[in-house]
GROMACS .gro file of C-alpha atoms in nm:
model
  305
    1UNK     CA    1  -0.344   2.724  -1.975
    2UNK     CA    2  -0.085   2.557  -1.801
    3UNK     CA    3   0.088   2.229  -1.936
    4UNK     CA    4   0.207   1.954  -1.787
    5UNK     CA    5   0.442   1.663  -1.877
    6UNK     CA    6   0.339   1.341  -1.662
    7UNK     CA    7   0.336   1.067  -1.878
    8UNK     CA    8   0.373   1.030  -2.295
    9UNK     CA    9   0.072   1.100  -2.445
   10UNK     CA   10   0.062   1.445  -2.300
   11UNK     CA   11   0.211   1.551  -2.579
   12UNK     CA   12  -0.031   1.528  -2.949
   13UNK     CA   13   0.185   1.366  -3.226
   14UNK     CA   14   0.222   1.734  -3.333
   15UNK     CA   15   0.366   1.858  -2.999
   16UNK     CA   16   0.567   1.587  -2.963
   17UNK     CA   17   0.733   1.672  -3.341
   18UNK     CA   18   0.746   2.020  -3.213
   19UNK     CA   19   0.916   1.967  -2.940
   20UNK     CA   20   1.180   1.713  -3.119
   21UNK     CA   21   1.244   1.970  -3.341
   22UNK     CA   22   1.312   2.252  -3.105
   23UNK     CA   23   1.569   2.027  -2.915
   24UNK     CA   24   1.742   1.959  -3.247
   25UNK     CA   25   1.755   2.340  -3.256
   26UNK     CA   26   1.878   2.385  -2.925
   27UNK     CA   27   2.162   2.168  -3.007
   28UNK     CA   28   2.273   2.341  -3.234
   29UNK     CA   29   2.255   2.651  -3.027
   30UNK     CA   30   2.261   2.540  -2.685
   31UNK     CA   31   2.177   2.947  -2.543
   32UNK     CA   32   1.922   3.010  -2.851
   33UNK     CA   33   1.637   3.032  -2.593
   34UNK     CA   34   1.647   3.172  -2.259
   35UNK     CA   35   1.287   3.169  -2.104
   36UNK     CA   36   1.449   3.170  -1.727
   37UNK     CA   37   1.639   3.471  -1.728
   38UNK     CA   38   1.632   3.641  -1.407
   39UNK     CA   39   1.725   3.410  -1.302
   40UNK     CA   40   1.397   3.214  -1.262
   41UNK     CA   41   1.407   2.948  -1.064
   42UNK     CA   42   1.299   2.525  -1.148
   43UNK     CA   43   1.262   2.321  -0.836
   44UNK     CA   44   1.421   1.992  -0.902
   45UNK     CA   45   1.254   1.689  -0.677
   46UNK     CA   46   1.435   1.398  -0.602
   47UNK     CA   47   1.282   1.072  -0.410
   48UNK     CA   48   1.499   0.859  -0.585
   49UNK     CA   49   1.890   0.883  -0.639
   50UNK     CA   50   1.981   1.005  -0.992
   51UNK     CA   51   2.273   1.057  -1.230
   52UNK     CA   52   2.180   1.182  -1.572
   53UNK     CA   53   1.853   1.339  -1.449
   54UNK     CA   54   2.015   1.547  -1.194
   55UNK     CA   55   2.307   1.683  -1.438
   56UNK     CA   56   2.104   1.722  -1.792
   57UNK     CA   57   1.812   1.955  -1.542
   58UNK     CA   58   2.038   2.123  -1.343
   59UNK     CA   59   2.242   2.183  -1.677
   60UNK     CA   60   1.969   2.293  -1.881
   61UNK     CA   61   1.811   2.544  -1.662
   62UNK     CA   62   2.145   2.676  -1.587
   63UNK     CA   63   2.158   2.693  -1.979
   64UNK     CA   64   1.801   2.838  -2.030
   65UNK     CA   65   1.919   3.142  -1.778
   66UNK     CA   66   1.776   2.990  -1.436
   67UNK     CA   67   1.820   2.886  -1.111
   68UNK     CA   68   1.797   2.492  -1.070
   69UNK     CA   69   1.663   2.438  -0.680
   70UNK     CA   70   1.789   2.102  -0.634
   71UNK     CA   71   1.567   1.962  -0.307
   72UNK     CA   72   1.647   1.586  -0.213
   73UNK     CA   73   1.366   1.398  -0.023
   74UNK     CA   74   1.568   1.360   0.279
   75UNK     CA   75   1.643   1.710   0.411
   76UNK     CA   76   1.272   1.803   0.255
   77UNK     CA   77   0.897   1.797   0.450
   78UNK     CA   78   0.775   1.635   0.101
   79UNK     CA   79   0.572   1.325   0.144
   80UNK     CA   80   0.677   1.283   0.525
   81UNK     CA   81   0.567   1.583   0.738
   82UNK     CA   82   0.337   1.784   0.455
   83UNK     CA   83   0.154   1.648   0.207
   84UNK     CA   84   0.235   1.707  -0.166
   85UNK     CA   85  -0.070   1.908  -0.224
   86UNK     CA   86   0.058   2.149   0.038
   87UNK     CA   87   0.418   2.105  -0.099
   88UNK     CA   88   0.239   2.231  -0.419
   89UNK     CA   89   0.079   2.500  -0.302
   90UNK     CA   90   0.421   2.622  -0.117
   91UNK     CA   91   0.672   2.584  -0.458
   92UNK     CA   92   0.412   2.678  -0.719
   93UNK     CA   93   0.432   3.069  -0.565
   94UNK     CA   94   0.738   3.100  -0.624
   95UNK     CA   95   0.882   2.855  -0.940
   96UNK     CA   96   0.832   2.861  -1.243
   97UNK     CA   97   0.835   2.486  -1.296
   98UNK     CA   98   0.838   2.191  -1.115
   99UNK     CA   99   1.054   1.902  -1.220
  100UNK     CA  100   1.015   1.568  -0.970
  101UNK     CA  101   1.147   1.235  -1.020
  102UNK     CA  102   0.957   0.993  -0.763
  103UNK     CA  103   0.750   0.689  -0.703
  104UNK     CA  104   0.398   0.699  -0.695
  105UNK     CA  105   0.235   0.861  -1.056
  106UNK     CA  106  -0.082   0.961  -0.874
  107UNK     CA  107   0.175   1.183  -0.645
  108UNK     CA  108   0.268   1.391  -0.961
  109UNK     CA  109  -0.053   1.444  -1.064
  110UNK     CA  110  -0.148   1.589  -0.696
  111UNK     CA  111   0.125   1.804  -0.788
  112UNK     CA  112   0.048   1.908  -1.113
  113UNK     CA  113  -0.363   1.994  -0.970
  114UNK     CA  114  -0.200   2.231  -0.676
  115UNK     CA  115   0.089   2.374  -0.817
  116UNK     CA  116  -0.012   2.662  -1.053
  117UNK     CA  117   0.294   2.570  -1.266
  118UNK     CA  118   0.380   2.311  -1.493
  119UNK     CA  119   0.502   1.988  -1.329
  120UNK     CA  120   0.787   1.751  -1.532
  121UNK     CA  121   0.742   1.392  -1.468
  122UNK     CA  122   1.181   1.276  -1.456
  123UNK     CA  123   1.092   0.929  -1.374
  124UNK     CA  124   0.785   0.775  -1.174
  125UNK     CA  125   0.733   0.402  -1.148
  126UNK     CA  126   0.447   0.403  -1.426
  127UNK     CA  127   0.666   0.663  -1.677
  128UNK     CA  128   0.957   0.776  -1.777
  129UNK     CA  129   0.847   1.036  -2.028
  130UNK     CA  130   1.175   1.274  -2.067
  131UNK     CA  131   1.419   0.930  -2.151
  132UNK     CA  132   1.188   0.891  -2.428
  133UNK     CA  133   1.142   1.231  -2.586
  134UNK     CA  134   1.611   1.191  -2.532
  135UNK     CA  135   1.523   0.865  -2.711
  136UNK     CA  136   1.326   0.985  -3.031
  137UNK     CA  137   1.557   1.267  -3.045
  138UNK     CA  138   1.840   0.979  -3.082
  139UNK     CA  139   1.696   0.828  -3.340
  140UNK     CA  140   1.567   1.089  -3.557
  141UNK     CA  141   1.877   1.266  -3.523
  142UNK     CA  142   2.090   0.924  -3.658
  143UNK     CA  143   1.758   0.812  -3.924
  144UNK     CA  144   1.648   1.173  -3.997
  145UNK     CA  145   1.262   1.044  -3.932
  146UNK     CA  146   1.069   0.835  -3.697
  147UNK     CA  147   0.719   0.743  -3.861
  148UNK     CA  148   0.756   0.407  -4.011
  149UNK     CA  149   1.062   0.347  -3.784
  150UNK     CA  150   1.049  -0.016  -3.589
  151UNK     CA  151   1.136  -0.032  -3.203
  152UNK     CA  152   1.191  -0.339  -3.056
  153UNK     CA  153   1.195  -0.315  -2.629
  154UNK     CA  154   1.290  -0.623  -2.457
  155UNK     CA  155   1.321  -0.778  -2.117
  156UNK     CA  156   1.117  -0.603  -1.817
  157UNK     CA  157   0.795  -0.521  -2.029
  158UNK     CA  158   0.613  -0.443  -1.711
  159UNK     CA  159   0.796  -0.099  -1.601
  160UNK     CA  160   0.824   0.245  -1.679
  161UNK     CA  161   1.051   0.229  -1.946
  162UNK     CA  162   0.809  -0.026  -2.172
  163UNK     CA  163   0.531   0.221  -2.076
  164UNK     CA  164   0.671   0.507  -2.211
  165UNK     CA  165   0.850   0.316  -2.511
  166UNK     CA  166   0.488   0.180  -2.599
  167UNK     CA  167   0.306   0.574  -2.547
  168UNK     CA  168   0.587   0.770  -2.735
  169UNK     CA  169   0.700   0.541  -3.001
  170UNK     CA  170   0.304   0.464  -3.098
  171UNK     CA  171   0.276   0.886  -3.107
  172UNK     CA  172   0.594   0.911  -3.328
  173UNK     CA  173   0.398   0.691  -3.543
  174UNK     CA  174   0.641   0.437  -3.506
  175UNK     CA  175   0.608   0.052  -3.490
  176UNK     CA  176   0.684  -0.058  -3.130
  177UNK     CA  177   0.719  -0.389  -3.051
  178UNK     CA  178   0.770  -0.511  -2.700
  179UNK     CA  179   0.826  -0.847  -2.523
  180UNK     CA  180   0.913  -1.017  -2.199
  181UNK     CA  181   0.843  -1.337  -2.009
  182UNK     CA  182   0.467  -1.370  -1.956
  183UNK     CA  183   0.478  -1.265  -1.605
  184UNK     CA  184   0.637  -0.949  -1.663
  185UNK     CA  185   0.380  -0.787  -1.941
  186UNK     CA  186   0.277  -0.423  -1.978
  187UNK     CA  187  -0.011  -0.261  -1.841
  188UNK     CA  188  -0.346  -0.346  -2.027
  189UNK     CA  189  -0.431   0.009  -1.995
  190UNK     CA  190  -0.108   0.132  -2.128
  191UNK     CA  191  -0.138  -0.076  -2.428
  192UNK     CA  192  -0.460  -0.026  -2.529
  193UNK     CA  193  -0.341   0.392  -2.548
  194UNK     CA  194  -0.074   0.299  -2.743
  195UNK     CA  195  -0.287   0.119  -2.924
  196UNK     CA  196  -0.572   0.426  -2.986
  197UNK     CA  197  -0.250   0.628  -3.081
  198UNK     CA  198  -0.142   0.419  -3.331
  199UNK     CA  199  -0.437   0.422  -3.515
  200UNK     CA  200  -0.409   0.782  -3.574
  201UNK     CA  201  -0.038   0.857  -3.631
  202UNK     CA  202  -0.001   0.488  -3.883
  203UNK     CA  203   0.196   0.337  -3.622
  204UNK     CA  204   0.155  -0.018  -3.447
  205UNK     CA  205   0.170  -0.198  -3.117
  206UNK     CA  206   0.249  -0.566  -3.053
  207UNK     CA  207   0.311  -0.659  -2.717
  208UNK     CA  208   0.430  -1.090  -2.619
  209UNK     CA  209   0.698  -1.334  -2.508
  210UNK     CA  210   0.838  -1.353  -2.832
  211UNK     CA  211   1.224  -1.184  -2.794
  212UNK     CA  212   1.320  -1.251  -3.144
  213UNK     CA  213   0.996  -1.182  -3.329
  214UNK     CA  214   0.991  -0.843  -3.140
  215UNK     CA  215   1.315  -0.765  -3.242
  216UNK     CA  216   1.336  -0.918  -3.585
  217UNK     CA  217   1.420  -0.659  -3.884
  218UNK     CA  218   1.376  -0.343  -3.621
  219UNK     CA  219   1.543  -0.023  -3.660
  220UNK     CA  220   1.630   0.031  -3.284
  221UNK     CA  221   1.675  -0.199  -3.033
  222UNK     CA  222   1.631  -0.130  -2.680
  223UNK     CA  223   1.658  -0.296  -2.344
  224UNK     CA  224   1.637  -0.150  -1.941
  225UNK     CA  225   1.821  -0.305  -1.603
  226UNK     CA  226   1.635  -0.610  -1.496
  227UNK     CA  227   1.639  -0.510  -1.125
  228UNK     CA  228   1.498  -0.130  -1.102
  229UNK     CA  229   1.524   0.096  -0.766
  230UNK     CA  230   1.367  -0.070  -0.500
  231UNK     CA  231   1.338  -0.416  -0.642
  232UNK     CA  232   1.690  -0.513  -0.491
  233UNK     CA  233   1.503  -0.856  -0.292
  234UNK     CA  234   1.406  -0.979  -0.602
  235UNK     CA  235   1.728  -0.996  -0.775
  236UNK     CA  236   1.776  -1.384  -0.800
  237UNK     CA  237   1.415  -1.408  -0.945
  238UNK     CA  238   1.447  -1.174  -1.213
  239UNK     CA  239   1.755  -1.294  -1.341
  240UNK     CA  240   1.640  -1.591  -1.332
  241UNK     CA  241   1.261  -1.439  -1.526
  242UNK     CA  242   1.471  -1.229  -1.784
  243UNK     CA  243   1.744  -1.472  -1.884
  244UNK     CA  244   1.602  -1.528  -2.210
  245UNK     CA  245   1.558  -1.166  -2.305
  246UNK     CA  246   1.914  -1.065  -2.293
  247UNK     CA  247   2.083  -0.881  -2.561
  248UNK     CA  248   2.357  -1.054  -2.682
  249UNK     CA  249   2.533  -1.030  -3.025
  250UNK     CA  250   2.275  -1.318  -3.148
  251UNK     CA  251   1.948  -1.174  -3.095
  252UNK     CA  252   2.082  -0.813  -3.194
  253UNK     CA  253   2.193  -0.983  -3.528
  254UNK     CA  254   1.836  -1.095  -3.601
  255UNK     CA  255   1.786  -0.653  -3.657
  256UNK     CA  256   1.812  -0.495  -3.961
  257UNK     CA  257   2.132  -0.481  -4.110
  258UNK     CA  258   2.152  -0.082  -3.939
  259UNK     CA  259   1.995  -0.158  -3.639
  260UNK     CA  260   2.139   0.081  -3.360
  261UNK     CA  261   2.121   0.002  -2.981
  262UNK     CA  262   1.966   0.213  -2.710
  263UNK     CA  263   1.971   0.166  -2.348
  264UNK     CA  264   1.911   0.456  -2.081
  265UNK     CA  265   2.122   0.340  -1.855
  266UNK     CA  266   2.287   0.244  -1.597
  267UNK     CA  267   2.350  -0.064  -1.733
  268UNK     CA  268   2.478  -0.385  -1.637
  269UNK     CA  269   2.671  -0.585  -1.877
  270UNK     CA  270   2.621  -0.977  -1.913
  271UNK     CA  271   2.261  -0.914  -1.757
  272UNK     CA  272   2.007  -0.718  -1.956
  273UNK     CA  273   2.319  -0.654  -2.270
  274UNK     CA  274   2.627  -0.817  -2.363
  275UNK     CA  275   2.922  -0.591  -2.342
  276UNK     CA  276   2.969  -0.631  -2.719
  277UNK     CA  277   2.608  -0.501  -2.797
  278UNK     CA  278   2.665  -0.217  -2.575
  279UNK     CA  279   2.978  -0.083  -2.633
  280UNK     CA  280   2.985  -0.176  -3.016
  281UNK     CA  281   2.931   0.058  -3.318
  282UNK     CA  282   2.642   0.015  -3.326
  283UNK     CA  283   2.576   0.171  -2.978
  284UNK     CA  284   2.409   0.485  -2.963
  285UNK     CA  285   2.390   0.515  -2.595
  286UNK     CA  286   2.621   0.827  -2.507
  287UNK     CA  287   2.432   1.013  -2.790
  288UNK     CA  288   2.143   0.897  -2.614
  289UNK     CA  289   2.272   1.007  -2.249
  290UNK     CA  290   2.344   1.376  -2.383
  291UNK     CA  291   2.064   1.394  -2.563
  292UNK     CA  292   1.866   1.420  -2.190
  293UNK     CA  293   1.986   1.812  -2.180
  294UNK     CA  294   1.852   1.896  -2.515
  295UNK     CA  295   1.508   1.721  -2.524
  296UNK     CA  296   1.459   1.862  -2.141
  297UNK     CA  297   1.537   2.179  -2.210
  298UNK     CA  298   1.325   2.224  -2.539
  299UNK     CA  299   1.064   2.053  -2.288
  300UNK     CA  300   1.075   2.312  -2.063
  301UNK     CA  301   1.114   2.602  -2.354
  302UNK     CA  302   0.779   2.478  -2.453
  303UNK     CA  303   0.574   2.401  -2.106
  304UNK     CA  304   0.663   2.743  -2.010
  305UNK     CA  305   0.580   2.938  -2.341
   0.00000   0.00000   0.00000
């Protein structure tokens, strides 16, 4: 059967450890596994302009012996002049995977029903599934476990990023905790997944205004840009929304004692973090930002096997 990686809970708890453990593996050894020799080639959407998702793919299927087919929207039919069930039919004889990083979630799933091959979600405006297997990889790799762990996401707890913390962390069977001003709260749906997750894996959800309570005594700390791709107009609002939800030196303090800091960047410093949060020892974020290549790739070693 053919697997695909659209949003979190794709992955069981079990898959997801799997998976974790494999990148661990792989970076250790980045050419241990090399499923696309040929070389095999990965088509590599992109609707939206991209830094780390473009280099850790294009890197890793180099890496895993194939061919990354980087298409960009623009100089593509995609979405304007054929549909992406067409598209899907058209790249699915003759990939072996299908990596996009777009708007609309419904879009990838069109995908993922036409394609024949397994379709990897980089970044929609409901998910961000890959950051957060990079993420979990992060912190097990600087903990050594994740069940038990506490995760405290604050500021924009209505986008893709608060999704995805809320799915993964709840199927790490971790205790996820996520706030921002009442306007700005996660998907009911979303939560009530995490929710059913965390029942089974001994994890926990909490979701409210609260910036301090969320973050209080957590193991990782995590924030995301205020003003995402495409919500450029609304600048002046949500700085003015999100002003409380910063984090500075003060809330981060109010962490455990060996909190570390997580943000998947970019980021902009003296909005969402203060520079001293960011780029302090505490800081995990280039770990984080390499840690894209590994947890892809063992992604993609597993879809395809």
């Amino acid at each position: 059967m053919v697997r695909s990686f659209l949003r979190d809970d794709d992955l069981s708890p079990a898959e997801q450890a799997e998976v974790l453990e494999l990148a661990l593996r792989l970076k250790q050894d980045r050419f241990a596994e090399r499923p696309l020799e040929g070389p095999k080639t990965v088509a590599v959407l992109f609707d939206k302009t991209s830094t780390r998702t473009r280099v850790s793919f294009a890197v890793g299927i180099s890496e895993l012996g194939g061919y990354p087919l980087i298409i960009d929207s623009g100089s593509s039919q995609l979405g304007a002049k054929e549909s992406v069930a067409d598209t899907a039919r058209v790249l699915g004889r003759q990939v072996e995977a299908i990596v996009w990083r777009t708007y609309a979630q419904d879009g990838l799933e069109e995908m993922a029903e036409h394609s024949g091959v397994s379709v990897v979600n980089s970044l929609s405006d409901d998910f961000h599934p890959c950051q957060l297997l990079a993420d979990l990889l992060t912190v097990k790799e600087h903990f050594g476990d994740l069940a038990g762990r506490a995760l405290a996401y604050v500021g924009d707890a209505s986008n893709n990023m608060a999704h995805s913390y809320l799915l993964a962390s709840a199927t790490a069977g971790m205790h996820v905790r996520v706030a921002g001003p009442a306007n700005y709260q996660p998907n009911p749906e979303v939560v009530a997944r995490a929710k059913e997750i965390a029942e089974q894996t001994g994890g926990s959800v909490s979701v409210g205004v609260d910036a301090a309570a969320a973050v209080a005594e957590a193991d990782v700390v995590t924030t995301d840009t205020w003003i995402s791709m495409g919500q450029e107009s609304e600048k002046d609002a949500r700085i003015a929304a999100f002003g409380d939800y910063s984090v500075t030196a003060e809330l981060f303090a109010k962490a455990a004692p060996d909190a570390v800091f997580l943000h998947c960047l970019p980021a902009y410093r003296g909005y969402e973090v203060a520079a001293e949060v960011i780029d302090g020892p505490q800081s995990l974020i280039w770990d984080e930002a390499e840690n894209r290549l590994h947890a892809q790739k063992a992604l993609l070693v597993w879809l395809l096997a």
